[in-house]
Amino acid sequence: MRARELAVDYETVDVHSDALEAARLMAEHSLPGLLVLDERGAPKAILPAAEMVKMLVPGYVVEDPALAAVVDEAHADLLCRALVGRRVGDCLSRTAAPPPIADPDDTALEVAALMARVHSPVVAVAMRTKDHTELLGVITAAHLLHRLLAHTGTR
Amino acid sequence: MRARELAVDYETVDVHSDALEAARLMAEHSLPGLLVLDERGAPKAILPAAEMVKMLVPGYVVEDPALAAVVDEAHADLLCRALVGRRVGDCLSRTAAPPPIADPDDTALEVAALMARVHSPVVAVAMRTKDHTELLGVITAAHLLHRLLAHTGTR
């Protein structure tokens, strides 16, 4: 089985998407992260939900847990203002690496080797030409385990 | 709202659990990871599904992607033997840090600050006494976003 057949849809946003909308998307669909595309539709980064949580919490609260205990819930309203007017691109950590990209014809084992090499929970599958990248979907680690274990037969 | 009310069930295994069974659990329920408990039931580590994929792929294939392309799928059967007879504890990376643990009475903002501080996608909620830790559940980043954004009212 090839990467193109293993690839599934995954929620994507682009670097110009509204950050608060992206956070709502993760919250409403219980997503651990979103795939962020660049201006040309190529995979640029994975934006983890935990990174969005970090954006919401003021730096002085992160540094001093005692402060977190005394800010009451009504003020959580204020937290979300941290995202108002921001773009997804503003939320990406500077160290965010692009997700690994597999070719549509890669085998399951090639995808697994790529995932293992870069320690990524997800691999994007995309057709790449010299000046264009078309995303076909993603393959998660759990999905790949499912495929690799399917060959073990009876338990 | 307190951590005890935000905590939800999460699949757990312990360090002595069978590694192949743990991999199947992730595969069958599409889990990005499992929470690993120590002998006393206290959270010890998060075992990511990608780490299990890495266990399945022979080191020489990880190092040389060209080899991955020539191993055919029938041999995937052999891959799973890498897990036979292994325990979950054998699959934990030596650098795997214990997950952050919140107290049941922590506020959502305290949990968020903890998550932001340690860059974890999940926080365990547990009652801790001097010689016992009782796991109540976990809070994921997406779940926490859901809670924090609930206060923003209309879109």
mmCIF file of C-alpha atoms in Angstrom:
data_model
loop_
_atom_site.group_PDB
_atom_site.id
_atom_site.type_symbol
_atom_site.label_atom_id
_atom_site.label_comp_id
_atom_site.label_asym_id
_atom_site.label_seq_id
_atom_site.Cartn_x
_atom_site.Cartn_y
_atom_site.Cartn_z
ATOM 1 C CA MET A 1 0.000 0.000 0.000
ATOM 2 C CA ARG A 2 1.241 3.430 -0.982
ATOM 3 C CA ALA A 3 1.189 6.742 0.835
ATOM 4 C CA ARG A 4 -1.510 8.100 -1.487
ATOM 5 C CA GLU A 5 -3.868 5.350 -0.301
ATOM 6 C CA LEU A 6 -2.948 5.792 3.353
ATOM 7 C CA ALA A 7 -3.395 9.569 3.360
ATOM 8 C CA VAL A 8 -6.483 10.937 5.063
ATOM 9 C CA ASP A 9 -7.961 14.417 5.293
ATOM 10 C CA TYR A 10 -6.748 16.621 8.121
ATOM 11 C CA GLU A 11 -7.848 20.069 9.197
ATOM 12 C CA THR A 12 -5.674 22.728 7.623
ATOM 13 C CA VAL A 13 -5.349 26.480 8.026
ATOM 14 C CA ASP A 14 -2.967 28.842 6.333
ATOM 15 C CA VAL A 15 -0.524 31.333 7.763
ATOM 16 C CA HIS A 16 -2.998 34.169 7.162
ATOM 17 C CA SER A 17 -5.952 32.449 8.867
ATOM 18 C CA ASP A 18 -7.410 34.131 11.941
ATOM 19 C CA ALA A 19 -5.708 32.754 15.060
ATOM 20 C CA LEU A 20 -8.847 32.793 17.224
ATOM 21 C CA GLU A 21 -10.780 30.884 14.558
ATOM 22 C CA ALA A 22 -7.974 28.332 14.377
ATOM 23 C CA ALA A 23 -8.092 27.902 18.173
ATOM 24 C CA ARG A 24 -11.876 27.395 17.998
ATOM 25 C CA LEU A 25 -11.430 24.798 15.278
ATOM 26 C CA MET A 26 -9.051 22.805 17.492
ATOM 27 C CA ALA A 27 -11.356 23.187 20.493
ATOM 28 C CA GLU A 28 -14.545 22.207 18.695
ATOM 29 C CA HIS A 29 -13.101 19.172 16.958
ATOM 30 C CA SER A 30 -10.736 18.125 19.783
ATOM 31 C CA LEU A 31 -7.737 18.316 17.491
ATOM 32 C CA PRO A 32 -4.236 17.966 18.946
ATOM 33 C CA GLY A 33 -2.974 20.257 16.204
ATOM 34 C CA LEU A 34 -3.556 21.795 12.791
ATOM 35 C CA LEU A 35 -1.550 21.546 9.624
ATOM 36 C CA VAL A 36 -0.517 25.027 8.511
ATOM 37 C CA LEU A 37 -0.064 25.704 4.808
ATOM 38 C CA ASP A 38 1.990 28.484 3.310
ATOM 39 C CA GLU A 39 0.784 31.003 0.718
ATOM 40 C CA ARG A 40 1.230 28.446 -2.037
ATOM 41 C CA GLY A 41 -0.634 25.624 -0.329
ATOM 42 C CA ALA A 42 2.459 23.704 0.705
ATOM 43 C CA PRO A 43 2.725 22.258 4.254
ATOM 44 C CA LYS A 44 4.621 24.746 6.373
ATOM 45 C CA ALA A 45 4.248 23.576 9.980
ATOM 46 C CA ILE A 46 2.196 21.702 12.522
ATOM 47 C CA LEU A 47 0.580 24.088 15.005
ATOM 48 C CA PRO A 48 0.039 22.115 18.242
ATOM 49 C CA ALA A 49 -3.002 22.940 20.390
ATOM 50 C CA ALA A 50 -0.616 23.319 23.342
ATOM 51 C CA GLU A 51 1.079 26.191 21.493
ATOM 52 C CA MET A 52 -2.283 27.948 21.270
ATOM 53 C CA VAL A 53 -2.824 27.420 24.995
ATOM 54 C CA LYS A 54 0.551 29.057 25.551
ATOM 55 C CA MET A 55 -0.499 32.029 23.428
ATOM 56 C CA LEU A 56 -3.526 32.535 25.677
ATOM 57 C CA VAL A 57 -1.695 32.487 28.982
ATOM 58 C CA PRO A 58 0.113 35.727 29.833
ATOM 59 C CA GLY A 59 3.853 35.276 30.185
ATOM 60 C CA TYR A 60 3.889 36.434 33.812
ATOM 61 C CA VAL A 61 1.396 33.678 34.686
ATOM 62 C CA VAL A 62 3.480 31.022 32.949
ATOM 63 C CA GLU A 63 6.509 32.169 34.934
ATOM 64 C CA ASP A 64 4.694 32.360 38.258
ATOM 65 C CA PRO A 65 2.150 29.598 38.893
ATOM 66 C CA ALA A 66 0.973 31.335 42.069
ATOM 67 C CA LEU A 67 -0.456 34.118 39.915
ATOM 68 C CA ALA A 68 -2.471 31.608 37.887
ATOM 69 C CA ALA A 69 -4.266 30.562 41.061
ATOM 70 C CA VAL A 70 -5.487 34.077 41.852
ATOM 71 C CA VAL A 71 -6.714 35.122 38.397
ATOM 72 C CA ASP A 72 -10.366 34.183 38.446
ATOM 73 C CA GLU A 73 -12.297 32.585 35.639
ATOM 74 C CA ALA A 74 -14.122 35.764 34.679
ATOM 75 C CA HIS A 75 -10.795 37.076 33.519
ATOM 76 C CA ALA A 76 -10.384 34.160 31.159
ATOM 77 C CA ASP A 77 -12.406 36.389 28.853
ATOM 78 C CA LEU A 78 -9.422 38.684 28.709
ATOM 79 C CA LEU A 79 -7.111 35.824 27.812
ATOM 80 C CA CYS A 80 -8.720 35.315 24.437
ATOM 81 C CA ARG A 81 -7.918 38.873 23.508
ATOM 82 C CA ALA A 82 -4.363 37.657 23.154
ATOM 83 C CA LEU A 83 -5.480 36.056 19.886
ATOM 84 C CA VAL A 84 -7.678 38.845 18.523
ATOM 85 C CA GLY A 85 -6.231 40.332 15.360
ATOM 86 C CA ARG A 86 -3.489 37.712 15.208
ATOM 87 C CA ARG A 87 -2.821 35.391 12.317
ATOM 88 C CA VAL A 88 -1.876 31.737 12.517
ATOM 89 C CA GLY A 89 1.580 32.659 11.246
ATOM 90 C CA ASP A 90 2.065 34.761 14.407
ATOM 91 C CA CYS A 91 1.415 31.696 16.569
ATOM 92 C CA LEU A 92 4.067 29.481 15.054
ATOM 93 C CA SER A 93 7.075 28.974 17.220
ATOM 94 C CA ARG A 94 10.253 30.140 15.523
ATOM 95 C CA THR A 95 11.631 26.655 15.896
ATOM 96 C CA ALA A 96 8.581 24.995 14.263
ATOM 97 C CA ALA A 97 9.972 22.699 11.617
ATOM 98 C CA PRO A 98 8.006 21.920 8.458
ATOM 99 C CA PRO A 99 6.279 18.548 8.734
ATOM 100 C CA PRO A 100 7.966 15.668 6.939
ATOM 101 C CA ILE A 101 6.526 15.179 3.455
ATOM 102 C CA ALA A 102 6.143 11.782 1.815
ATOM 103 C CA ASP A 103 5.689 11.211 -1.882
ATOM 104 C CA PRO A 104 2.383 9.650 -2.956
ATOM 105 C CA ASP A 105 4.217 6.535 -4.181
ATOM 106 C CA ASP A 106 6.161 5.898 -0.972
ATOM 107 C CA THR A 107 5.441 2.566 0.716
ATOM 108 C CA ALA A 108 4.102 2.297 4.265
ATOM 109 C CA LEU A 109 7.587 1.320 5.404
ATOM 110 C CA GLU A 110 9.145 4.363 3.741
ATOM 111 C CA VAL A 111 6.615 6.579 5.519
ATOM 112 C CA ALA A 112 7.365 4.796 8.805
ATOM 113 C CA ALA A 113 11.108 5.288 8.309
ATOM 114 C CA LEU A 114 10.548 8.991 7.606
ATOM 115 C CA MET A 115 8.372 9.363 10.691
ATOM 116 C CA ALA A 116 10.931 7.552 12.846
ATOM 117 C CA ARG A 117 13.799 9.627 11.473
ATOM 118 C CA VAL A 118 12.260 13.001 12.255
ATOM 119 C CA HIS A 119 10.221 11.979 15.332
ATOM 120 C CA SER A 120 7.015 13.416 13.959
ATOM 121 C CA PRO A 121 3.509 12.264 14.965
ATOM 122 C CA VAL A 122 2.268 12.986 11.450
ATOM 123 C CA VAL A 123 3.577 12.878 7.888
ATOM 124 C CA ALA A 124 2.068 14.983 5.102
ATOM 125 C CA VAL A 125 1.589 13.348 1.702
ATOM 126 C CA ALA A 126 2.025 15.716 -1.200
ATOM 127 C CA MET A 127 2.780 15.806 -4.914
ATOM 128 C CA ARG A 128 5.787 18.003 -5.428
ATOM 129 C CA THR A 129 6.944 19.528 -8.662
ATOM 130 C CA LYS A 130 9.608 22.154 -9.041
ATOM 131 C CA ASP A 131 7.299 25.046 -8.295
ATOM 132 C CA HIS A 132 4.160 23.534 -6.854
ATOM 133 C CA THR A 133 3.166 21.354 -3.903
ATOM 134 C CA GLU A 134 -0.265 19.772 -3.760
ATOM 135 C CA LEU A 135 -1.315 18.318 -0.414
ATOM 136 C CA LEU A 136 -3.100 14.964 -0.662
ATOM 137 C CA GLY A 137 -3.587 14.354 3.053
ATOM 138 C CA VAL A 138 -1.710 13.192 6.104
ATOM 139 C CA ILE A 139 -0.760 9.897 7.735
ATOM 140 C CA THR A 140 -0.759 9.782 11.530
ATOM 141 C CA ALA A 141 1.416 7.476 13.610
ATOM 142 C CA ALA A 142 -1.646 5.585 14.880
ATOM 143 C CA HIS A 143 -2.883 5.061 11.328
ATOM 144 C CA LEU A 144 0.507 3.767 10.265
ATOM 145 C CA LEU A 145 0.635 1.372 13.230
ATOM 146 C CA HIS A 146 -2.761 0.097 12.135
ATOM 147 C CA ARG A 147 -1.375 -0.617 8.687
ATOM 148 C CA LEU A 148 1.868 -2.210 9.866
ATOM 149 C CA LEU A 149 0.143 -4.379 12.470
ATOM 150 C CA ALA A 150 -2.484 -5.572 9.986
ATOM 151 C CA HIS A 151 0.099 -8.012 8.684
ATOM 152 C CA THR A 152 0.619 -9.752 11.996
ATOM 153 C CA GLY A 153 -2.495 -11.843 11.526
ATOM 154 C CA THR A 154 -4.101 -13.500 14.502
ATOM 155 C CA ARG A 155 -3.350 -12.231 17.955
ATOM 156 C CA MET B 1 -13.919 25.119 36.944
ATOM 157 C CA ARG B 2 -11.333 22.893 38.561
ATOM 158 C CA ALA B 3 -8.995 20.301 37.121
ATOM 159 C CA ARG B 4 -11.016 17.453 38.677
ATOM 160 C CA GLU B 5 -14.040 18.520 36.587
ATOM 161 C CA LEU B 6 -12.020 18.996 33.418
ATOM 162 C CA ALA B 7 -10.255 15.638 33.635
ATOM 163 C CA VAL B 8 -11.403 12.936 31.237
ATOM 164 C CA ASP B 9 -10.541 9.266 30.909
ATOM 165 C CA TYR B 10 -7.562 8.368 28.773
ATOM 166 C CA GLU B 11 -6.180 5.012 27.740
ATOM 167 C CA THR B 12 -3.474 3.878 30.118
ATOM 168 C CA VAL B 13 -1.014 1.010 30.175
ATOM 169 C CA ASP B 14 1.649 0.225 32.692
ATOM 170 C CA VAL B 15 5.356 -0.334 32.269
ATOM 171 C CA HIS B 16 4.842 -4.113 32.387
ATOM 172 C CA SER B 17 2.082 -4.176 29.736
ATOM 173 C CA ASP B 18 2.781 -6.103 26.537
ATOM 174 C CA ALA B 19 4.249 -3.732 23.938
ATOM 175 C CA LEU B 20 2.456 -5.318 20.975
ATOM 176 C CA GLU B 21 -0.883 -5.074 22.776
ATOM 177 C CA ALA B 22 -0.173 -1.412 23.519
ATOM 178 C CA ALA B 23 0.597 -0.768 19.839
ATOM 179 C CA ARG B 24 -2.659 -2.478 18.854
ATOM 180 C CA LEU B 25 -4.556 -0.331 21.347
ATOM 181 C CA MET B 26 -3.176 2.841 19.755
ATOM 182 C CA ALA B 27 -3.879 1.513 16.248
ATOM 183 C CA GLU B 28 -7.419 0.379 16.944
ATOM 184 C CA HIS B 29 -8.492 3.530 18.744
ATOM 185 C CA SER B 30 -6.422 5.964 16.634
ATOM 186 C CA LEU B 31 -4.647 7.285 19.706
ATOM 187 C CA PRO B 32 -1.708 9.653 19.316
ATOM 188 C CA GLY B 33 -0.247 8.217 22.505
ATOM 189 C CA LEU B 34 -0.839 6.318 25.714
ATOM 190 C CA LEU B 35 -0.334 7.346 29.304
ATOM 191 C CA VAL B 36 2.086 4.943 30.980
ATOM 192 C CA LEU B 37 1.722 4.290 34.693
ATOM 193 C CA ASP B 38 4.434 3.006 36.987
ATOM 194 C CA GLU B 39 4.140 0.016 39.340
ATOM 195 C CA ARG B 40 2.262 2.144 41.857
ATOM 196 C CA GLY B 41 -0.274 3.579 39.415
ATOM 197 C CA ALA B 42 1.371 6.989 39.156
ATOM 198 C CA PRO B 43 1.817 8.641 35.713
ATOM 199 C CA LYS B 44 5.293 7.844 34.491
ATOM 200 C CA ALA B 45 5.410 8.932 30.839
ATOM 201 C CA ILE B 46 3.511 9.562 27.645
ATOM 202 C CA LEU B 47 4.302 6.922 25.021
ATOM 203 C CA PRO B 48 3.724 8.543 21.605
ATOM 204 C CA ALA B 49 2.441 6.371 18.750
ATOM 205 C CA ALA B 50 5.376 7.655 16.666
ATOM 206 C CA GLU B 51 7.749 6.056 19.187
ATOM 207 C CA MET B 52 6.047 2.709 18.571
ATOM 208 C CA VAL B 53 6.418 3.180 14.822
ATOM 209 C CA LYS B 54 10.108 3.762 15.440
ATOM 210 C CA MET B 55 10.339 0.521 17.428
ATOM 211 C CA LEU B 56 8.907 -1.372 14.436
ATOM 212 C CA VAL B 57 11.278 -0.022 11.824
ATOM 213 C CA PRO B 58 14.732 -1.610 11.828
ATOM 214 C CA GLY B 59 17.502 0.884 12.535
ATOM 215 C CA TYR B 60 19.209 0.255 9.198
ATOM 216 C CA VAL B 61 15.984 1.226 7.396
ATOM 217 C CA VAL B 62 15.631 4.432 9.406
ATOM 218 C CA GLU B 63 19.198 5.341 8.501
ATOM 219 C CA ASP B 64 18.860 4.478 4.831
ATOM 220 C CA PRO B 65 15.515 5.412 3.229
ATOM 221 C CA ALA B 66 16.510 3.608 0.018
ATOM 222 C CA LEU B 67 16.327 0.314 1.902
ATOM 223 C CA ALA B 68 12.768 1.094 3.037
ATOM 224 C CA ALA B 69 11.712 1.229 -0.607
ATOM 225 C CA VAL B 70 12.936 -2.271 -1.391
ATOM 226 C CA VAL B 71 11.574 -4.147 1.633
ATOM 227 C CA ASP B 72 8.226 -5.398 0.438
ATOM 228 C CA GLU B 73 5.035 -5.426 2.431
ATOM 229 C CA ALA B 74 5.119 -9.149 3.075
ATOM 230 C CA HIS B 75 8.090 -8.463 5.278
ATOM 231 C CA ALA B 76 6.100 -6.073 7.388
ATOM 232 C CA ASP B 77 5.090 -9.237 9.192
ATOM 233 C CA LEU B 78 8.656 -9.472 10.400
ATOM 234 C CA LEU B 79 8.582 -5.896 11.668
ATOM 235 C CA CYS B 80 6.057 -6.674 14.360
ATOM 236 C CA ARG B 81 8.394 -9.257 15.810
ATOM 237 C CA ALA B 82 10.377 -6.303 17.078
ATOM 238 C CA LEU B 83 7.670 -5.899 19.720
ATOM 239 C CA VAL B 84 7.110 -9.549 20.631
ATOM 240 C CA GLY B 85 8.133 -10.254 24.204
ATOM 241 C CA ARG B 86 8.772 -6.591 24.899
ATOM 242 C CA ARG B 87 7.174 -4.561 27.636
ATOM 243 C CA VAL B 88 5.921 -0.996 27.377
ATOM 244 C CA GLY B 89 8.736 0.048 29.675
ATOM 245 C CA ASP B 90 11.225 -1.138 27.006
ATOM 246 C CA CYS B 91 9.637 1.240 24.479
ATOM 247 C CA LEU B 92 10.024 4.409 26.504
ATOM 248 C CA SER B 93 12.721 6.703 25.265
ATOM 249 C CA ARG B 94 15.349 7.342 27.903
ATOM 250 C CA THR B 95 14.587 11.032 27.630
ATOM 251 C CA ALA B 96 10.823 10.550 28.149
ATOM 252 C CA ALA B 97 9.861 12.986 30.872
ATOM 253 C CA PRO B 98 6.973 12.232 33.236
ATOM 254 C CA PRO B 99 3.831 14.095 32.154
ATOM 255 C CA PRO B 100 3.029 17.255 34.095
ATOM 256 C CA ILE B 101 0.623 16.551 36.948
ATOM 257 C CA ALA B 102 -2.051 18.987 38.084
ATOM 258 C CA ASP B 103 -3.805 18.869 41.432
ATOM 259 C CA PRO B 104 -7.556 18.213 41.331
ATOM 260 C CA ASP B 105 -8.224 21.696 42.759
ATOM 261 C CA ASP B 106 -6.127 23.600 40.210
ATOM 262 C CA THR B 107 -8.041 26.105 38.095
ATOM 263 C CA ALA B 108 -8.196 25.904 34.293
ATOM 264 C CA LEU B 109 -5.699 28.752 34.134
ATOM 265 C CA GLU B 110 -3.284 26.945 36.451
ATOM 266 C CA VAL B 111 -3.496 23.886 34.224
ATOM 267 C CA ALA B 112 -2.942 26.073 31.149
ATOM 268 C CA ALA B 113 0.101 27.708 32.747
ATOM 269 C CA LEU B 114 1.517 24.274 33.603
ATOM 270 C CA MET B 115 0.933 23.035 30.055
ATOM 271 C CA ALA B 116 2.540 26.148 28.578
ATOM 272 C CA ARG B 117 5.526 25.901 30.913
ATOM 273 C CA VAL B 118 6.419 22.331 30.042
ATOM 274 C CA HIS B 119 5.179 22.315 26.408
ATOM 275 C CA SER B 120 3.075 19.220 26.927
ATOM 276 C CA PRO B 121 0.002 18.318 24.849
ATOM 277 C CA VAL B 122 -1.582 16.713 27.898
ATOM 278 C CA VAL B 123 -1.653 17.205 31.667
ATOM 279 C CA ALA B 124 -2.476 14.365 34.065
ATOM 280 C CA VAL B 125 -4.749 15.142 37.010
ATOM 281 C CA ALA B 126 -3.950 13.164 40.125
ATOM 282 C CA MET B 127 -4.390 13.161 43.875
ATOM 283 C CA ARG B 128 -0.988 12.977 45.441
ATOM 284 C CA THR B 129 -0.211 12.049 48.986
ATOM 285 C CA LYS B 130 3.218 11.336 50.409
ATOM 286 C CA ASP B 131 3.267 7.748 49.273
ATOM 287 C CA HIS B 132 0.410 7.374 46.831
ATOM 288 C CA THR B 133 -0.714 8.901 43.533
ATOM 289 C CA GLU B 134 -4.226 8.300 42.264
ATOM 290 C CA LEU B 135 -4.875 9.225 38.643
ATOM 291 C CA LEU B 136 -8.211 10.976 38.044
ATOM 292 C CA GLY B 137 -7.811 11.552 34.300
ATOM 293 C CA VAL B 138 -6.115 13.843 31.845
ATOM 294 C CA ILE B 139 -6.731 17.242 30.264
ATOM 295 C CA THR B 140 -5.695 17.682 26.638
ATOM 296 C CA ALA B 141 -4.686 20.991 25.086
ATOM 297 C CA ALA B 142 -7.763 20.957 22.817
ATOM 298 C CA HIS B 143 -10.034 20.368 25.786
ATOM 299 C CA LEU B 144 -8.433 23.232 27.680
ATOM 300 C CA LEU B 145 -8.803 25.542 24.671
ATOM 301 C CA HIS B 146 -12.460 24.593 24.615
ATOM 302 C CA ARG B 147 -12.794 25.658 28.231
ATOM 303 C CA LEU B 148 -10.812 28.879 27.907
ATOM 304 C CA LEU B 149 -12.623 29.941 24.726
ATOM 305 C CA ALA B 150 -16.043 29.211 26.221
ATOM 306 C CA HIS B 151 -15.785 32.549 27.970
ATOM 307 C CA THR B 152 -15.403 34.586 24.821
ATOM 308 C CA GLY B 153 -19.125 34.483 24.090
ATOM 309 C CA THR B 154 -20.395 35.140 20.617
ATOM 310 C CA ARG B 155 -18.101 34.797 17.673
#
